[in-house]
Short mmCIF file of C-alpha atoms in Angstrom, two decimals:
data_model
loop_
_atom_site.label_atom_id
_atom_site.label_comp_id
_atom_site.label_asym_id
_atom_site.label_seq_id
_atom_site.Cartn_x
_atom_site.Cartn_y
_atom_site.Cartn_z
CA MET A 1 32.57 101.36 56.91
CA THR A 2 31.42 103.79 59.34
CA ALA A 3 33.20 104.42 62.77
CA PRO A 4 30.18 103.00 64.40
CA ASP A 5 30.29 99.70 62.91
CA THR A 6 34.39 99.64 62.53
CA HIS A 7 32.45 100.14 66.51
CA GLY A 8 30.61 96.81 67.20
CA ARG A 9 32.72 94.83 64.55
CA PHE A 10 35.42 95.12 66.89
CA LEU A 11 33.61 94.77 70.11
CA ALA A 12 31.65 91.64 68.56
CA LEU A 13 34.89 89.93 67.73
CA LEU A 14 36.25 90.78 71.07
CA ASP A 15 34.14 89.50 72.36
CA GLU A 16 35.09 86.42 70.84
CA HIS A 17 38.25 85.97 71.92
CA LYS A 18 38.36 88.25 74.86
CA GLY A 19 40.38 85.13 76.47
CA ILE A 20 43.31 85.71 74.07
CA VAL A 21 43.66 88.88 76.10
CA TYR A 22 43.30 87.73 79.94
CA LYS A 23 45.28 84.50 79.44
CA VAL A 24 47.87 86.52 77.83
CA ALA A 25 48.60 89.57 80.28
CA SER A 26 48.63 86.72 83.19
CA VAL A 27 50.47 84.98 81.67
CA TYR A 28 53.46 87.88 81.57
CA CYS A 29 52.43 90.05 85.16
CA ARG A 30 55.11 90.18 87.14
CA ARG A 31 51.68 91.14 90.00
CA PRO A 32 48.67 89.93 89.56
CA GLU A 33 47.66 93.05 90.00
CA ASP A 34 48.60 94.19 86.81
CA ARG A 35 46.55 92.41 85.40
CA PRO A 36 43.86 95.13 84.34
CA ASP A 37 46.93 97.82 83.33
CA LEU A 38 48.16 95.35 80.73
CA GLU A 39 44.67 93.83 78.73
CA GLN A 40 44.17 98.09 79.15
CA GLU A 41 47.61 98.81 77.72
CA ILE A 42 46.54 95.49 74.62
CA LEU A 43 42.69 96.38 74.85
CA ILE A 44 43.90 99.74 73.37
CA GLN A 45 46.59 98.33 70.46
CA LEU A 46 44.64 96.21 69.54
CA PHE A 47 41.66 98.88 69.07
CA ARG A 48 44.33 101.23 67.36
CA SER A 49 45.74 98.04 65.42
CA PHE A 50 42.64 97.42 63.93
CA GLY A 51 42.27 98.97 61.23
CA THR A 52 45.36 97.21 59.69
CA PHE A 53 43.63 93.10 59.95
CA ASP A 54 44.01 92.60 56.60
CA GLY A 55 41.94 89.52 57.84
CA ARG A 56 44.61 86.92 55.62
CA SER A 57 45.56 85.12 59.10
CA ARG A 58 42.42 84.11 61.68
CA PHE A 59 41.31 86.68 63.83
CA SER A 60 42.69 84.86 66.98
CA THR A 61 45.84 84.01 64.90
CA TRP A 62 46.16 88.32 64.46
CA MET A 63 44.92 89.32 67.86
CA TYR A 64 47.71 86.10 69.86
CA ARG A 65 49.81 88.86 67.95
CA VAL A 66 49.61 92.15 68.79
CA ALA A 67 48.45 91.07 72.71
CA MET A 68 51.77 89.45 73.02
CA ASN A 69 53.82 92.61 71.26
CA VAL A 70 52.32 95.00 73.99
CA ALA A 71 52.91 92.33 76.55
CA ILE A 72 56.32 91.50 75.84
CA SER A 73 57.08 95.60 75.82
CA PHE A 74 55.07 95.55 78.51
CA TYR A 75 57.38 93.55 80.22
CA ARG A 76 60.29 94.34 79.22
CA SER A 77 59.63 97.98 80.34
CA ASP A 78 57.45 97.59 83.95
CA ARG A 79 55.18 99.86 82.85
CA ARG A 80 53.81 99.32 86.61
CA THR A 81 54.75 102.08 88.06
CA THR A 82 53.79 104.39 85.65
CA ALA A 83 50.53 105.77 85.16
CA PRO A 84 47.22 104.69 82.03
CA LEU A 85 46.90 106.12 79.06
CA VAL A 86 43.76 106.11 79.56
CA PRO A 87 43.06 106.10 83.33
CA MET A 88 39.25 103.67 83.62
CA GLU A 89 37.86 101.53 86.25
CA GLY A 90 38.84 98.51 84.74
CA SER A 91 40.08 96.62 81.99
CA GLY A 92 36.14 95.79 80.81
CA ILE A 93 36.41 91.94 80.64
CA GLU A 94 35.82 90.92 83.51
CA ILE A 95 35.36 86.90 85.25
CA VAL A 96 32.04 86.16 86.86
CA ALA A 97 33.06 83.33 88.78
CA ALA A 98 36.19 83.00 89.59
CA ALA A 99 37.39 78.73 89.59
CA GLU A 100 40.03 78.15 91.53
CA PRO A 101 43.54 76.20 88.96
CA PRO A 102 44.51 72.45 89.64
CA ALA A 103 47.22 72.62 91.77
CA GLU A 104 48.72 71.05 88.54
CA ILE A 105 48.35 74.17 86.41
CA ARG A 106 49.30 76.16 89.60
CA GLN A 107 52.73 74.47 89.40
CA LEU A 108 53.17 74.79 85.35
CA ARG A 109 52.12 78.59 86.05
CA ILE A 110 55.04 79.46 88.45
CA PHE A 111 57.51 76.89 85.89
CA ILE A 112 55.81 79.27 82.13
CA SER A 113 56.80 83.02 85.45
CA GLN A 114 60.68 81.51 85.28
CA LEU A 115 60.73 81.34 80.98
CA ASP A 116 62.10 84.63 78.96
CA GLU A 117 59.09 86.31 77.48
CA LEU A 118 59.87 84.73 74.19
CA ASN A 119 59.43 81.52 75.41
CA ARG A 120 56.91 82.07 77.41
CA ALA A 121 55.32 83.06 73.56
CA LEU A 122 55.57 79.91 72.12
CA ILE A 123 53.98 77.54 75.88
CA LEU A 124 51.03 79.46 75.66
CA LEU A 125 50.32 79.22 72.28
CA TYR A 126 51.08 75.11 72.81
CA LEU A 127 49.11 75.64 75.65
CA GLU A 128 45.97 76.11 73.65
CA GLY A 129 46.39 74.42 71.62
CA HIS A 130 47.56 75.82 68.38
CA SER A 131 49.30 73.91 64.84
CA GLN A 132 53.09 74.66 65.28
CA GLU A 133 52.50 76.40 62.13
CA GLU A 134 50.38 78.83 63.76
CA MET A 135 52.66 78.85 66.10
CA ALA A 136 55.09 80.05 63.70
CA GLU A 137 52.85 82.17 62.38
CA VAL A 138 52.18 84.26 65.66
CA THR A 139 55.90 83.92 66.37
CA GLY A 140 57.83 85.01 63.71
CA LEU A 141 60.25 81.32 63.99
CA THR A 142 60.66 78.84 60.64
CA VAL A 143 57.75 75.73 61.80
CA THR A 144 61.65 73.00 62.09
CA ASN A 145 62.14 75.92 65.57
CA VAL A 146 59.06 75.51 67.16
CA ALA A 147 59.52 72.06 67.65
CA THR A 148 63.12 72.90 68.97
CA LYS A 149 61.64 74.40 71.45
CA ILE A 150 58.33 73.29 72.46
CA SER A 151 60.67 70.12 72.24
CA ARG A 152 63.12 72.12 74.81
CA ILE A 153 60.80 73.60 76.38
CA LYS A 154 59.48 70.82 77.51
CA ASP A 155 62.70 68.73 78.70
CA LYS A 156 63.05 71.94 80.71
CA LEU A 157 59.28 71.42 82.30
CA ARG A 158 59.97 67.79 83.31
CA LEU A 159 63.20 68.46 85.13
CA ALA A 160 61.30 70.84 87.50
CA PHE A 161 58.21 68.77 87.73
CA ALA A 162 60.70 66.27 89.12
CA LYS A 163 62.97 68.14 91.18
CA ALA A 164 59.61 69.99 92.71
CA ALA A 165 58.80 66.26 93.17
CA GLU A 166 61.45 65.44 95.04
CA GLN A 167 61.27 68.08 97.31
CA GLU A 168 57.75 67.68 98.67
CA ASN A 169 59.28 63.85 99.12
CA ASP A 170 62.13 65.17 100.65
CA HIS A 171 59.88 66.88 102.65
CA GLY A 172 57.63 64.81 103.93
CA THR A 173 59.94 62.17 105.11
CA ARG A 174 60.99 64.57 107.45
CA MET B 1 54.75 65.01 84.68
CA GLU B 2 54.71 64.98 80.87
CA LEU B 3 53.52 68.68 79.77
CA ASP B 4 51.22 66.58 76.91
CA ASP B 5 49.37 65.26 80.00
CA LEU B 6 49.84 68.85 81.83
CA LYS B 7 48.03 70.67 77.88
CA ALA B 8 44.74 68.69 78.53
CA ARG B 9 44.46 69.91 81.61
CA TRP B 10 45.46 73.14 81.74
CA MET B 11 42.14 73.51 78.01
CA ASP B 12 40.00 71.87 80.65
CA PHE B 13 40.69 74.87 82.61
CA ASP B 14 40.74 76.56 79.58
CA ARG B 15 37.15 75.99 78.85
CA LYS B 16 35.94 76.47 82.24
CA LEU B 17 38.41 79.55 82.49
CA ASP B 18 36.41 80.99 79.22
CA ALA B 19 32.75 80.59 80.89
CA SER B 20 33.73 82.61 83.39
CA LEU B 21 34.75 85.72 81.52
CA ARG B 22 32.56 88.60 80.30
CA LEU B 23 33.19 92.06 78.60
CA ASN B 24 31.65 94.07 79.85
CA ALA B 25 31.26 95.80 76.59
CA ARG B 26 29.53 99.78 77.69
CA LEU B 27 32.49 100.02 79.63
CA VAL B 28 34.59 98.67 76.39
CA ARG B 29 32.50 101.32 74.06
CA GLU B 30 32.60 104.63 76.36
CA SER B 31 35.62 104.27 78.63
CA LEU B 32 37.92 102.78 75.97
CA ILE B 33 37.23 103.73 72.55
CA GLU B 34 35.40 107.16 73.03
CA ARG B 35 38.59 108.06 75.16
CA THR B 36 41.64 106.17 73.40
CA GLU B 37 40.71 108.57 69.72
CA ARG B 38 40.09 111.82 72.71
CA THR B 39 43.82 111.33 73.59
CA LEU B 40 44.88 110.46 70.76
CA ARG B 41 43.84 113.52 69.11
CA ARG B 42 45.05 115.98 72.28
CA SER B 43 48.27 113.60 71.32
CA SER B 44 48.09 113.83 67.50
CA PHE B 45 47.00 118.34 67.99
CA VAL B 46 50.59 118.42 70.49
CA VAL B 47 52.70 116.53 68.18
CA LEU B 48 51.62 118.94 65.78
CA ALA B 49 51.57 122.16 67.35
CA ALA B 50 55.38 120.65 68.38
CA VAL B 51 55.78 120.91 64.51
CA VAL B 52 53.97 124.22 63.67
CA ILE B 53 56.87 125.64 66.01
CA ASN B 54 59.40 123.72 65.31
CA VAL B 55 58.83 124.91 61.38
CA LEU B 56 58.03 128.74 62.46
CA LEU B 57 61.99 128.41 64.70
CA VAL B 58 63.46 126.53 61.36
CA TRP B 59 61.86 129.37 59.11
CA TRP B 60 63.31 133.10 61.08
CA LEU B 61 66.47 131.03 62.25
CA GLY B 62 67.23 131.15 57.97
CA SER B 63 65.62 134.81 57.46
CA PHE B 64 68.49 135.58 60.12
CA MET B 65 70.50 133.84 58.48
CA ALA B 66 69.26 135.23 55.29
CA ASP B 67 70.00 138.86 57.01
CA HIS B 68 72.97 138.72 58.64
CA ALA B 69 74.61 136.55 55.49
CA GLY B 70 78.02 138.83 55.44
CA GLU B 71 78.45 138.73 59.09
CA MET B 72 80.35 135.55 59.57
CA ARG B 73 79.93 135.25 63.95
CA PHE B 74 75.70 135.51 63.66
CA PHE B 75 76.05 133.62 60.35
CA ILE B 76 78.21 131.16 62.35
CA PRO B 77 75.54 130.88 65.77
CA ALA B 78 72.26 130.87 63.56
CA ALA B 79 73.58 127.60 61.11
CA ILE B 80 73.99 125.86 64.11
CA LEU B 81 70.92 126.27 66.16
CA ASN B 82 69.16 125.88 62.78
CA VAL B 83 71.30 122.54 61.65
CA GLY B 84 69.82 121.43 65.28
CA ALA B 85 66.60 122.49 64.97
CA ILE B 86 66.41 121.06 61.81
CA ALA B 87 67.86 117.43 62.76
CA VAL B 88 65.10 117.71 65.75
CA LEU B 89 62.66 117.41 64.03
CA VAL B 90 62.74 115.45 60.68
CA LEU B 91 63.69 112.77 63.33
CA GLY B 92 61.82 113.76 65.60
CA ALA B 93 58.58 113.04 63.41
CA GLN B 94 60.68 110.65 61.67
CA GLN B 95 60.20 108.47 65.26
CA PHE B 96 56.18 109.49 65.16
CA VAL B 97 55.68 108.28 63.17
CA ARG B 98 56.88 105.21 63.36
CA MET B 99 55.97 104.87 66.68
CA ARG B 100 52.27 105.16 65.15
CA THR B 101 52.49 103.26 62.44
CA LEU B 102 54.22 100.05 63.17
CA ASP B 103 51.04 97.54 63.27
CA HIS B 104 51.26 94.74 66.25
CA GLY B 105 49.59 92.29 64.26
CA ARG B 106 53.35 91.36 62.91
CA SER B 107 54.88 88.23 64.26
CA VAL B 108 57.41 88.83 67.54
CA LEU B 109 59.93 88.89 65.73
CA GLU B 110 59.15 91.05 63.35
CA VAL B 111 57.74 93.48 66.22
CA GLN B 112 60.36 93.04 69.07
CA ARG B 113 63.01 93.40 66.82
CA GLU B 114 61.53 97.18 65.12
CA ILE B 115 60.18 98.27 68.78
CA GLN B 116 64.22 97.84 70.11
CA ALA B 117 65.56 99.87 66.79
CA LEU B 118 63.04 102.69 67.44
CA GLN B 119 64.11 102.64 71.14
CA VAL B 120 67.93 101.76 69.94
CA GLN B 121 67.37 105.45 68.29
CA GLN B 122 65.44 107.10 71.05
CA ILE B 123 68.22 107.16 73.64
CA HIS B 124 70.64 107.91 70.91
CA LEU B 125 68.71 112.00 70.08
CA THR B 126 68.12 111.63 73.28
CA ARG B 127 72.11 111.53 74.14
CA TRP B 128 73.01 114.10 72.12
CA ILE B 129 70.30 116.68 72.57
CA VAL B 130 70.90 115.65 76.37
CA PHE B 131 75.18 116.67 76.09
CA LEU B 132 75.14 118.61 73.27
CA SER B 133 71.79 121.37 75.47
CA PRO B 134 74.70 123.74 77.71
CA LEU B 135 77.02 124.48 73.85
CA ILE B 136 73.44 125.02 72.21
CA TRP B 137 72.89 128.31 75.15
CA THR B 138 75.56 130.30 74.28
CA PRO B 139 74.30 130.57 70.32
CA MET B 140 70.47 130.69 71.25
CA VAL B 141 71.84 134.54 73.68
CA ILE B 142 74.10 135.16 70.44
CA VAL B 143 71.52 135.25 67.40
CA PHE B 144 68.79 135.80 70.72
CA PHE B 145 70.27 139.13 71.29
CA ALA B 146 71.52 139.77 67.30
CA ALA B 147 68.04 140.62 66.69
CA LEU B 148 67.32 142.64 69.35
CA GLY B 149 69.90 144.82 67.39
CA VAL B 150 72.48 143.74 70.09
CA ASP B 151 75.74 142.86 70.23
CA THR B 152 77.06 140.38 72.34
CA TYR B 153 80.80 140.04 71.74
CA ARG B 154 81.37 143.47 71.76
CA VAL B 155 78.39 144.48 74.70
CA MET B 156 79.73 140.94 76.85
CA PRO B 157 82.63 139.01 75.36
CA ALA B 158 83.71 137.61 78.62
CA TRP B 159 80.52 136.05 79.90
CA LEU B 160 80.64 135.09 76.68
CA LEU B 161 83.07 132.82 77.04
CA ALA B 162 82.58 131.72 80.13
CA ASN B 163 79.10 130.54 78.81
CA LEU B 164 81.11 128.54 76.04
CA LEU B 165 83.62 127.28 78.68
CA PHE B 166 80.85 126.12 81.11
CA GLY B 167 79.52 125.21 78.63
CA VAL B 168 82.19 122.31 77.54
CA ALA B 169 82.84 121.78 81.05
CA ALA B 170 79.47 120.45 81.78
CA ILE B 171 79.19 117.95 78.76
CA PRO B 172 81.80 115.73 81.19
CA VAL B 173 80.03 116.61 84.13
CA LEU B 174 76.68 115.69 82.57
CA PHE B 175 78.18 111.87 81.28
CA TYR B 176 79.77 110.54 84.54
CA GLY B 177 76.32 111.84 86.74
CA ALA B 178 73.94 110.31 84.99
CA GLN B 179 76.59 107.23 84.59
CA ALA B 180 76.65 106.84 89.03
CA LEU B 181 73.04 107.91 89.05
CA SER B 182 72.07 105.48 86.85
CA ALA B 183 73.27 102.84 89.02
CA ARG B 184 71.55 103.88 91.96
CA LEU B 185 68.09 104.85 90.61
CA GLN B 186 65.51 101.99 89.55
CA GLY B 187 62.60 103.98 89.15
CA THR B 188 60.36 103.58 86.14
CA SER B 189 59.86 107.96 85.77
CA PHE B 190 60.38 110.50 82.75
CA LEU B 191 64.01 111.74 84.73
CA GLN B 192 64.74 108.46 85.34
CA GLY B 193 64.30 107.33 82.05
CA LEU B 194 66.07 109.52 80.79
CA VAL B 195 68.81 109.11 82.87
CA ARG B 196 69.44 105.25 82.51
CA ASP B 197 69.26 106.67 78.45
CA THR B 198 72.01 109.33 79.37
CA ALA B 199 74.28 107.60 80.86
CA GLY B 200 74.01 104.67 78.06
CA ARG B 201 72.13 101.89 80.08
CA GLY B 202 68.96 102.08 77.92
CA LEU B 203 71.26 101.43 74.90
CA PHE B 204 73.56 98.29 76.34
CA GLU B 205 69.72 97.09 77.90
CA ALA B 206 68.48 97.03 74.21
CA GLY B 207 71.40 95.31 72.38
CA GLU B 208 71.18 92.64 74.81
CA PHE B 209 67.13 92.32 73.95
CA MET B 210 68.20 92.24 69.77
CA LYS B 211 70.86 90.44 70.75
CA GLU B 212 68.02 87.61 72.20
CA LEU B 213 66.49 87.74 69.96
CA ALA B 214 68.92 86.68 67.81
CA ALA B 215 69.33 83.53 69.85
CA PHE B 216 65.40 82.94 69.90
CA GLU B 217 65.48 83.34 65.85
CA ASN B 218 67.94 80.90 65.43
CA GLU B 219 67.38 77.65 65.39
CA ASN B 220 70.62 76.79 67.60
CA GLY B 221 70.31 79.03 69.34
CA LYS B 222 69.42 78.98 73.49
CA GLY B 223 65.66 78.71 74.40
#
């Protein structure tokens, strides 16, 4: 396949699954203004790794793996203060009509940001509606382990929501 | 609030978000693809140039050693430099190839483990280079002048001895200096990274993350 063909195929698949880049970057950025940098890092790695995609797994699964691996490394090295590899005006993923998430989703995002980088990957896949088998395929865990961890995260979130509601009630009655 | 209830709302919001996202294909094609390819070509050229220089250095040191096989006072410093140059060449090339061929499309656990292993290897290499650099100076001077026909053992023996002693004394100073500095430096610049790695903080952090990965993989582990 020639380079323009590869580029065209890459862009078409990227267009179909651009939401993955956006969502992974949103979940792993400490500050919202760092999101375009992380998106750019993910896009560069996706493009560089595209040649290794052999079609054995779904493109979206492969894309989640690449995006999460880049995001975890980005999050850990906290590279936001260094210059990006290819300085450019934007990542190429744009929001045309920004929608404000409902309050409980905003609250959920706050709780997710308190999880470690590995559990964040799991909870994002869970919320995106992936099966436990797919989550295991992306993370490298066993299916049983995925189930155990999701159940623990659920417990943690239930407690966190209960605590937040309690604090809100206390605040309201005062 | 149950996570399963939130999941439905999350997916509902997701659909709205997906509908509002646009991919600027022109920007991605022109900036990302073309500039990434150009940057990669440039970085490959830089690495190739470094390898060529190092190979030439190893070749030159090898022929110097052959010419001075009977003169141990010149042969040994050249052999020390050559071993160092070969080690840097082999380990550096190995690191570069492993990093460039790292398949980010494998599972998160596999890739993160490999990245950590590479980081640990890189930090060890950096520490060896930093700690041994004050000692390399003396054999470099001996070999360089010997190649010009000057016997530094005879011309400036006191200077050589002073440099050797200074090199030995500099190692603990570098070590403790890096320890003291790394506690104060929190940034991400090259110098700050170098100080952190020299002090061993990078190794500690990589080790901690390796433990986290192992605990995450373990079904009974926390999380």
